[in-house]
CSV table of C-alpha atoms and ligand atoms in Angstrom, one decimal:
chain,number,residue,atom,x,y,z
A,282,MET,CA,24.0,135.9,122.6
A,283,ALA,CA,27.2,135.1,124.9
A,284,GLU,CA,25.7,132.9,127.4
A,285,ASN,CA,26.1,129.1,127.1
A,286,ASN,CA,23.2,126.5,127.5
A,287,LEU,CA,24.1,125.1,130.9
A,288,ARG,CA,22.1,121.6,130.6
A,289,ILE,CA,21.8,118.6,133.2
A,290,LEU,CA,21.6,115.3,131.4
A,291,LEU,CA,20.7,111.8,132.6
A,292,ARG,CA,24.1,110.0,132.6
A,293,ALA,CA,23.3,106.5,133.7
A,294,ARG,CA,20.1,104.9,135.2
A,295,PRO,CA,20.2,104.3,139.1
A,296,GLU,CA,19.7,101.0,140.5
A,297,GLY,CA,18.5,101.9,144.0
A,298,ARG,CA,19.7,105.4,145.5
A,299,VAL,CA,20.3,108.3,143.1
A,300,GLY,CA,23.8,110.0,143.3
A,301,PRO,CA,25.8,112.3,141.4
A,302,GLU,CA,27.2,109.7,139.0
A,303,HIS,CA,23.7,109.5,137.4
A,304,PHE,CA,23.9,113.1,136.1
A,305,GLU,CA,26.1,114.9,133.9
A,306,VAL,CA,26.5,118.8,133.6
A,307,SER,CA,27.2,119.9,130.1
A,308,GLU,CA,27.4,123.1,128.3
A,309,ALA,CA,26.4,124.0,124.4
A,310,PRO,CA,25.3,127.0,122.6
A,311,PRO,CA,21.8,128.1,123.2
A,312,PRO,CA,19.4,126.3,120.7
A,313,ALA,CA,18.6,128.1,117.3
A,314,PRO,CA,15.0,128.3,117.0
A,315,ARG,CA,13.5,126.5,114.1
A,316,PRO,CA,10.7,127.9,112.1
A,317,GLY,CA,7.8,128.3,114.5
A,318,GLU,CA,9.7,128.0,117.7
A,319,ALA,CA,10.3,130.6,120.3
A,320,LEU,CA,13.8,130.7,122.6
A,321,LEU,CA,13.0,130.5,126.2
A,322,ARG,CA,15.0,131.4,129.2
A,323,ASN,CA,14.2,129.1,132.2
A,324,ARG,CA,14.1,131.1,135.4
A,325,PHE,CA,12.9,128.4,137.6
A,326,LEU,CA,12.9,124.6,137.4
A,327,SER,CA,10.6,122.5,139.7
A,328,LEU,CA,12.0,119.3,141.3
A,329,ASP,CA,9.7,116.9,142.1
A,330,PRO,CA,9.7,113.1,143.2
A,331,TYR,CA,8.3,111.8,140.2
A,332,MET,CA,11.5,112.6,138.3
A,333,ARG,CA,13.1,109.5,139.9
A,334,GLY,CA,10.7,107.5,138.0
A,335,ARG,CA,11.8,109.2,134.7
A,336,MET,CA,15.3,108.1,135.4
A,337,SER,CA,14.3,104.6,135.6
A,338,ALA,CA,13.6,102.2,132.5
A,339,ALA,CA,10.8,100.2,134.7
A,340,LYS,CA,7.5,100.7,132.9
A,341,SER,CA,5.2,103.4,134.1
A,342,TYR,CA,2.7,105.9,133.0
A,343,SER,CA,5.2,107.8,131.5
A,344,ALA,CA,8.4,107.1,129.1
A,345,PRO,CA,11.8,107.6,130.8
A,346,VAL,CA,14.1,110.1,130.0
A,347,GLU,CA,16.6,108.7,127.4
A,348,ILE,CA,20.5,108.3,128.5
A,349,GLY,CA,22.1,111.4,127.5
A,350,ALA,CA,19.1,113.3,127.4
A,351,VAL,CA,18.1,116.5,129.4
A,352,MET,CA,16.3,115.7,132.4
A,353,GLU,CA,12.8,116.6,132.4
A,354,GLY,CA,11.2,119.1,134.4
A,355,GLN,CA,8.4,121.9,134.5
A,356,CYS,CA,9.9,125.4,134.4
A,357,VAL,CA,8.6,129.1,134.3
A,358,ALA,CA,10.8,130.6,131.7
A,359,GLN,CA,10.7,134.0,129.9
A,360,VAL,CA,10.6,134.5,126.2
A,361,GLU,CA,13.9,135.5,125.2
A,362,GLU,CA,12.9,136.0,121.4
A,363,ASP,CA,10.0,134.9,119.5
A,364,PRO,CA,10.1,135.3,115.6
A,365,THR,CA,6.6,134.1,115.1
A,366,GLY,CA,5.2,137.4,116.8
A,367,ARG,CA,3.0,135.6,119.4
A,368,PHE,CA,5.0,136.7,122.3
A,369,GLN,CA,6.8,139.8,123.5
A,370,ARG,CA,10.3,139.4,124.9
A,371,GLY,CA,10.1,138.9,128.5
A,372,ASP,CA,6.6,137.4,128.8
A,373,TRP,CA,6.2,134.4,131.3
A,374,VAL,CA,5.5,131.0,130.2
A,375,LEU,CA,4.9,127.7,131.8
A,376,GLY,CA,5.8,124.3,130.7
A,377,GLY,CA,8.1,121.3,130.4
A,378,PHE,CA,11.5,122.7,129.4
A,379,GLY,CA,13.5,120.7,131.2
A,380,TRP,CA,16.7,121.2,133.3
A,381,GLN,CA,18.5,123.7,131.2
A,382,ARG,CA,19.0,127.4,131.1
A,383,PHE,CA,17.7,127.9,127.3
A,384,SER,CA,15.3,126.0,125.2
A,385,ALA,CA,13.5,126.5,121.7
A,386,VAL,CA,9.7,125.1,121.7
A,387,PRO,CA,7.0,125.6,119.3
A,388,ALA,CA,5.5,129.0,120.3
A,389,ALA,CA,1.8,127.7,119.2
A,390,GLY,CA,1.7,125.4,122.2
A,391,LEU,CA,3.2,127.7,124.9
A,392,ARG,CA,1.1,128.6,127.9
A,393,LYS,CA,1.2,132.3,129.0
A,394,LEU,CA,1.6,133.1,132.7
A,395,GLU,CA,-0.2,136.3,133.5
A,396,GLU,CA,0.9,138.4,136.6
A,397,ASP,CA,-2.1,138.2,138.8
A,398,GLY,CA,-0.5,139.0,142.0
A,399,ALA,CA,1.0,135.4,142.9
A,400,PRO,CA,4.7,134.9,142.9
A,401,MET,CA,5.9,133.3,139.6
A,402,THR,CA,7.2,130.3,141.6
A,403,THR,CA,3.7,129.6,142.6
A,404,ALA,CA,2.9,128.0,139.1
A,405,LEU,CA,5.3,125.1,140.1
A,406,GLY,CA,3.9,124.6,143.5
A,407,VAL,CA,1.2,125.6,145.5
A,408,LEU,CA,-1.1,126.9,142.4
A,409,GLY,CA,0.7,124.0,139.9
A,410,MET,CA,1.0,120.6,139.6
A,411,PRO,CA,1.6,119.9,143.3
A,412,GLY,CA,-1.6,122.0,144.5
A,413,THR,CA,-3.6,120.4,141.8
A,414,THR,CA,-2.7,117.0,143.0
A,415,ALA,CA,-3.9,117.8,146.6
A,416,TRP,CA,-7.1,119.4,145.3
A,417,VAL,CA,-7.8,116.3,143.4
A,418,GLY,CA,-6.8,113.6,145.9
A,419,THR,CA,-8.8,115.3,148.5
A,420,THR,CA,-11.9,116.4,146.9
A,421,GLU,CA,-12.2,113.3,144.7
A,422,LEU,CA,-10.8,110.5,146.3
A,423,ALA,CA,-10.0,111.0,150.1
A,424,ARG,CA,-13.2,113.0,150.4
A,425,PRO,CA,-13.2,114.0,154.1
A,426,ARG,CA,-16.6,114.7,155.9
A,427,PRO,CA,-17.1,117.3,158.7
A,428,GLY,CA,-15.7,116.0,162.0
A,429,GLU,CA,-13.7,112.9,160.2
A,430,THR,CA,-9.9,112.6,161.1
A,431,PHE,CA,-8.0,113.2,157.8
A,432,VAL,CA,-4.4,112.1,157.9
A,433,VAL,CA,-1.6,113.2,155.5
A,434,SER,CA,2.2,112.2,155.0
A,435,ALA,CA,4.8,114.4,153.8
A,436,ALA,CA,2.6,117.1,155.6
A,437,SER,CA,5.1,120.0,155.3
A,438,GLY,CA,5.8,119.5,151.4
A,439,ALA,CA,4.5,120.8,148.3
A,440,VAL,CA,1.3,118.5,148.1
A,441,GLY,CA,0.8,117.5,151.8
A,442,SER,CA,0.5,120.9,153.1
A,443,VAL,CA,-2.1,121.8,150.4
A,444,ALA,CA,-4.0,118.7,151.1
A,445,GLY,CA,-4.3,119.4,154.8
A,446,GLN,CA,-5.4,123.0,154.4
A,447,ILE,CA,-8.0,121.9,151.8
A,448,ALA,CA,-9.6,118.9,154.3
A,449,ALA,CA,-9.6,121.4,157.0
A,450,ARG,CA,-11.8,123.8,154.9
A,451,MET,CA,-14.1,120.7,154.5
A,452,GLY,CA,-14.4,120.2,158.1
A,453,ALA,CA,-12.0,117.4,158.9
A,454,ARG,CA,-9.7,117.2,161.7
A,455,VAL,CA,-6.2,117.1,160.2
A,456,VAL,CA,-3.3,115.2,161.4
A,457,GLY,CA,-0.1,115.8,159.5
A,458,ILE,CA,2.8,113.4,159.3
A,459,ALA,CA,6.2,114.9,158.8
A,460,GLY,CA,10.1,114.5,159.4
A,461,GLY,CA,11.5,116.4,162.4
A,462,PRO,CA,10.3,118.8,164.9
A,463,GLU,CA,10.9,121.9,162.8
A,464,LYS,CA,8.7,120.6,159.9
A,465,CYS,CA,6.0,119.4,162.5
A,466,ALA,CA,6.0,122.9,164.4
A,467,PHE,CA,5.4,124.3,160.7
A,468,VAL,CA,2.7,122.1,160.0
A,469,ARG,CA,0.9,122.7,163.5
A,470,GLU,CA,1.6,126.7,163.7
A,471,GLU,CA,1.7,127.8,160.3
A,472,LEU,CA,-0.6,125.6,158.3
A,473,GLY,CA,-2.9,125.2,161.2
A,474,PHE,CA,-3.6,121.3,161.3
A,475,GLY,CA,-4.6,120.2,164.5
A,476,GLU,CA,-1.9,117.8,165.2
A,477,CYS,CA,1.5,116.7,163.5
A,478,VAL,CA,3.4,113.5,164.2
A,479,ASP,CA,7.4,113.1,163.5
A,480,HIS,CA,7.9,109.9,161.8
A,481,ARG,CA,11.5,110.1,162.5
A,482,GLY,CA,11.0,110.3,166.3
A,483,GLU,CA,10.9,107.4,168.8
A,484,ASP,CA,7.5,105.3,169.0
A,485,PHE,CA,6.1,107.1,165.9
A,486,ALA,CA,3.2,104.4,165.4
A,487,GLU,CA,2.2,105.0,169.1
A,488,ARG,CA,2.2,108.4,168.9
A,489,LEU,CA,0.2,108.5,165.6
A,490,ARG,CA,-2.5,106.2,167.4
A,491,ALA,CA,-2.5,109.0,170.3
A,492,ALA,CA,-3.0,111.6,167.9
A,493,CYS,CA,-5.9,109.7,166.0
A,494,PRO,CA,-7.8,108.5,169.1
A,495,GLU,CA,-11.1,107.9,166.8
A,496,GLY,CA,-9.0,106.2,164.1
A,497,ILE,CA,-8.4,107.5,160.6
A,498,ASP,CA,-11.2,108.0,158.1
A,499,ALA,CA,-9.2,109.4,155.2
A,500,TYR,CA,-5.6,109.1,154.5
A,501,PHE,CA,-3.7,110.9,152.0
A,502,GLU,CA,-0.8,108.9,151.0
A,503,ASN,CA,2.4,110.6,149.8
A,504,VAL,CA,5.2,108.4,151.5
A,505,GLY,CA,4.7,104.5,151.9
A,506,GLY,CA,7.3,102.4,153.9
A,507,ALA,CA,7.1,102.6,157.4
A,508,VAL,CA,4.7,105.5,157.6
A,509,GLN,CA,2.2,103.5,155.5
A,510,LYS,CA,2.8,100.6,158.1
A,511,ALA,CA,1.7,102.8,161.0
A,512,VAL,CA,-1.3,104.3,159.3
A,513,PHE,CA,-2.9,101.1,157.9
A,514,PRO,CA,-4.1,99.5,161.2
A,515,LEU,CA,-5.6,102.8,162.3
A,516,LEU,CA,-8.0,103.1,159.3
A,517,ASN,CA,-11.6,103.2,160.4
A,518,ASP,CA,-14.5,101.0,158.8
A,519,PHE,CA,-15.3,102.3,155.2
A,520,GLY,CA,-12.3,104.5,155.5
A,521,ARG,CA,-10.7,106.2,152.1
A,522,VAL,CA,-7.1,106.3,150.8
A,523,ALA,CA,-6.0,108.5,148.1
A,524,PHE,CA,-2.6,107.0,146.8
A,525,CYS,CA,-1.0,109.7,145.6
A,526,GLY,CA,2.6,108.4,145.7
A,527,MET,CA,5.3,106.8,147.9
A,528,VAL,CA,8.4,108.7,147.9
A,529,ALA,CA,10.0,106.8,150.7
A,530,GLU,CA,10.2,103.8,148.4
A,531,TYR,CA,11.4,105.5,145.1
A,532,ASN,CA,14.9,104.8,145.7
A,533,ASP,CA,14.2,101.1,146.8
A,534,ALA,CA,15.8,98.6,144.2
A,535,GLU,CA,13.1,96.1,145.0
A,536,PRO,CA,9.3,96.8,146.0
A,537,ALA,CA,8.8,96.5,149.6
A,538,PRO,CA,6.5,93.8,151.0
A,539,GLY,CA,2.9,95.3,151.2
A,540,PRO,CA,0.4,95.6,154.0
A,541,ASN,CA,-1.7,92.8,154.9
A,542,LEU,CA,-4.8,93.4,152.2
A,543,MET,CA,-7.0,91.6,154.5
A,544,GLN,CA,-8.0,94.8,155.9
A,545,LEU,CA,-9.5,95.8,152.9
A,546,VAL,CA,-12.1,93.0,153.2
A,547,ARG,CA,-12.8,93.2,157.1
A,548,LYS,CA,-12.8,97.4,156.8
A,549,ARG,CA,-14.6,97.7,153.5
A,550,LEU,CA,-11.8,100.2,152.7
A,551,SER,CA,-11.7,102.0,149.4
A,552,LEU,CA,-8.1,102.7,148.1
A,553,ARG,CA,-7.5,104.4,145.0
A,554,GLY,CA,-4.6,105.7,143.1
A,555,PHE,CA,-4.6,108.6,140.6
A,556,ILE,CA,-2.1,110.4,138.7
A,557,VAL,CA,-3.2,114.3,138.2
A,558,SER,CA,-2.5,114.6,134.6
A,559,ASP,CA,-5.5,112.6,134.1
A,560,HIS,CA,-7.5,115.5,135.5
A,561,PRO,CA,-6.8,118.1,133.1
A,562,ARG,CA,-9.7,120.8,133.8
A,563,ALA,CA,-8.7,120.2,137.7
A,564,PHE,CA,-5.6,122.7,136.8
A,565,ALA,CA,-7.8,125.7,135.9
A,566,ASP,CA,-10.2,125.0,138.5
A,567,TRP,CA,-7.6,124.9,141.1
A,568,ARG,CA,-5.6,127.9,140.0
A,569,ARG,CA,-9.1,129.9,140.3
A,570,ILE,CA,-9.9,128.5,143.7
A,571,GLY,CA,-6.6,128.1,145.3
A,572,GLY,CA,-5.4,131.5,143.4
A,573,GLY,CA,-8.0,133.3,145.4
A,574,TRP,CA,-6.9,131.6,148.7
A,575,VAL,CA,-3.3,132.3,148.2
A,576,ARG,CA,-4.2,136.0,147.5
A,577,ASP,CA,-6.5,136.5,150.6
A,578,ARG,CA,-3.5,134.5,152.6
A,579,SER,CA,-6.0,131.9,153.8
A,580,LEU,CA,-4.1,129.3,152.0
A,581,ARG,CA,-0.4,128.9,153.6
A,582,TYR,CA,2.7,127.6,151.4
A,583,ARG,CA,6.5,127.3,151.8
A,584,GLU,CA,8.9,127.2,148.9
A,585,GLU,CA,12.7,126.4,149.3
A,586,VAL,CA,14.6,128.2,146.5
A,587,VAL,CA,18.1,126.8,145.7
A,588,LYS,CA,20.1,129.0,143.5
A,589,GLY,CA,21.9,127.7,140.5
A,590,LEU,CA,20.9,125.0,138.0
A,591,ASP,CA,24.2,123.2,138.8
A,592,LYS,CA,22.8,122.6,142.3
A,593,ALA,CA,19.7,120.7,141.3
A,594,PRO,CA,21.2,117.2,141.1
A,595,GLU,CA,22.0,117.4,144.8
A,596,ALA,CA,18.9,119.3,145.6
A,597,PHE,CA,16.9,116.4,143.8
A,598,MET,CA,19.0,114.0,145.9
A,599,GLY,CA,17.9,115.7,148.9
A,600,LEU,CA,14.3,115.8,148.1
A,601,LEU,CA,14.3,111.9,148.0
A,602,ALA,CA,15.7,112.0,151.5
A,603,GLY,CA,13.5,114.5,153.1
A,604,LYS,CA,15.9,117.2,153.3
A,605,ASN,CA,13.7,119.9,151.3
A,606,PHE,CA,11.4,121.8,153.4
A,607,GLY,CA,8.4,123.1,151.2
A,608,LYS,CA,7.9,123.1,147.4
A,609,LEU,CA,11.3,122.5,146.0
A,610,VAL,CA,12.3,125.0,143.2
A,611,VAL,CA,15.8,125.8,141.3
A,612,GLU,CA,16.4,129.5,140.4
A,613,VAL,CA,18.0,128.7,137.1
A,614,THR,CA,20.2,132.0,136.5
B,983,NAP,N1,-0.3,111.2,141.9
B,983,NAP,C1,0.3,112.2,141.2
B,983,NAP,O1,-0.1,112.6,140.4
B,983,NAP,C2,1.2,113.1,142.0
B,983,NAP,C3,1.7,114.4,141.6
B,983,NAP,C4,2.6,115.0,142.5
B,983,NAP,C5,3.1,114.6,143.6
B,983,NAP,N2,3.1,113.4,143.7
B,983,NAP,C6,3.6,112.5,144.7
B,983,NAP,O2,3.2,113.5,146.0
B,983,NAP,C7,4.3,112.9,147.1
B,983,NAP,C8,4.8,114.3,147.6
B,983,NAP,O3,5.4,115.0,146.6
B,983,NAP,P1,5.6,116.6,146.8
B,983,NAP,O4,6.2,117.3,145.3
B,983,NAP,O5,4.7,117.4,147.7
B,983,NAP,O6,7.2,116.4,147.7
B,983,NAP,P2,7.4,117.1,148.9
B,983,NAP,O7,6.6,116.6,150.1
B,983,NAP,O8,7.8,118.5,148.9
B,983,NAP,O9,8.9,116.4,149.2
B,983,NAP,C9,8.9,115.1,149.6
B,983,NAP,C10,9.0,114.7,151.1
B,983,NAP,O10,9.0,113.4,151.3
B,983,NAP,C11,9.1,113.0,152.3
B,983,NAP,N3,10.2,111.9,152.2
B,983,NAP,C12,11.3,111.7,151.4
B,983,NAP,N4,11.9,110.7,151.7
B,983,NAP,C13,11.2,110.0,152.6
B,983,NAP,C14,11.4,108.8,153.3
B,983,NAP,N5,12.3,108.0,153.1
B,983,NAP,N6,10.3,108.6,154.5
B,983,NAP,C15,9.6,109.2,154.9
B,983,NAP,N7,9.3,110.7,154.1
B,983,NAP,C16,10.3,111.0,153.3
B,983,NAP,C17,10.0,114.2,152.9
B,983,NAP,O11,9.1,115.1,154.2
B,983,NAP,P3,9.3,114.4,155.6
B,983,NAP,O12,10.7,114.8,156.1
B,983,NAP,O13,8.3,115.2,156.1
B,983,NAP,O14,9.0,113.1,155.5
B,983,NAP,C18,10.1,115.2,151.8
B,983,NAP,O15,10.6,116.7,152.3
B,983,NAP,C19,5.3,112.2,146.3
B,983,NAP,O16,5.0,110.7,146.6
B,983,NAP,C20,5.1,112.3,144.9
B,983,NAP,O17,5.5,111.2,144.2
B,983,NAP,C21,1.9,112.5,143.0
């Protein structure tokens, strides 16, 4: 095979903002499959906020990427060759194959992706890990009831866009929070949320209050920071908060001071964090349920596809600054 294996390695651990100096673009010959392994060609790489945590050595729910190692990431790949005979050349598979063009992995553990009418990229977004996160966080933690006000931040993004649509199906009045008029228009008009408030505009906290005249019963937290500060005073008694992530704080060198937690007591709130990988059965459930909604077009989603693996570091830095518009995916080849 003439093509080299383009790989993006972790060069250094960022203290604060991620920059190009933390990545290294490297080329090597494609790996030779060892006994039991298949050679894969990555077609699409998912870029996700959790990768910022993997760049850091701070204690977390998952081990960091080693310095000099290939950056971790989920990919949709095609089988190039499988000496074990389990897969045909060209079969589509899903897995954590990393920020690289080729990988050699044990064929026995590979998960085949069937061509079922949904584009392959949806396995990384609306029907994959982010969509499943929205499903778990909304149905198991935030649990909006009919007529309640459900608020979700990063509402135009991979998780938020799906969480809001699920809450609307559960009968809630859904208010999104997103950055900029274009994203807010998409959230209102395309996703059909009742309202969307621009957190980058003037008087954000007052406009959020006006958009939630009866307070907030359930909040799906994706962002933290100034957005969280504006949401918390609006939470109603017995409100539920699904702590999914706080992307606005991932580049902070020091954790920001938290909200006044006395509100927890006064309002008898329930706050719960979750990690989607603790809910393994939800992935198949969501693919079945959400897949039906994608095929009948009642579940809307948006993807931003960046062409070229070498663009991945810049695209990832943009994700942490809110520059992506929809689920961020890299087309590898
Ligand atoms: N718990 C889990 O298992 C799990 C699984 C998947 C994802 N997550 C979390 O879910 C959240 C959303 O992830 P995603 O994949 O759906 O990403 P995404 O929403 O597609 O992209 C990230 C978005 O976050 C917003 N953002 C970034 N920096 C910000 C800042 N400084 N202030 C305010 N908003 C900022 C931007 O949207 P705006 O421009 O609209 O603000 C940006 O587009 C993240 O916190 C992620 O870590 C958790």
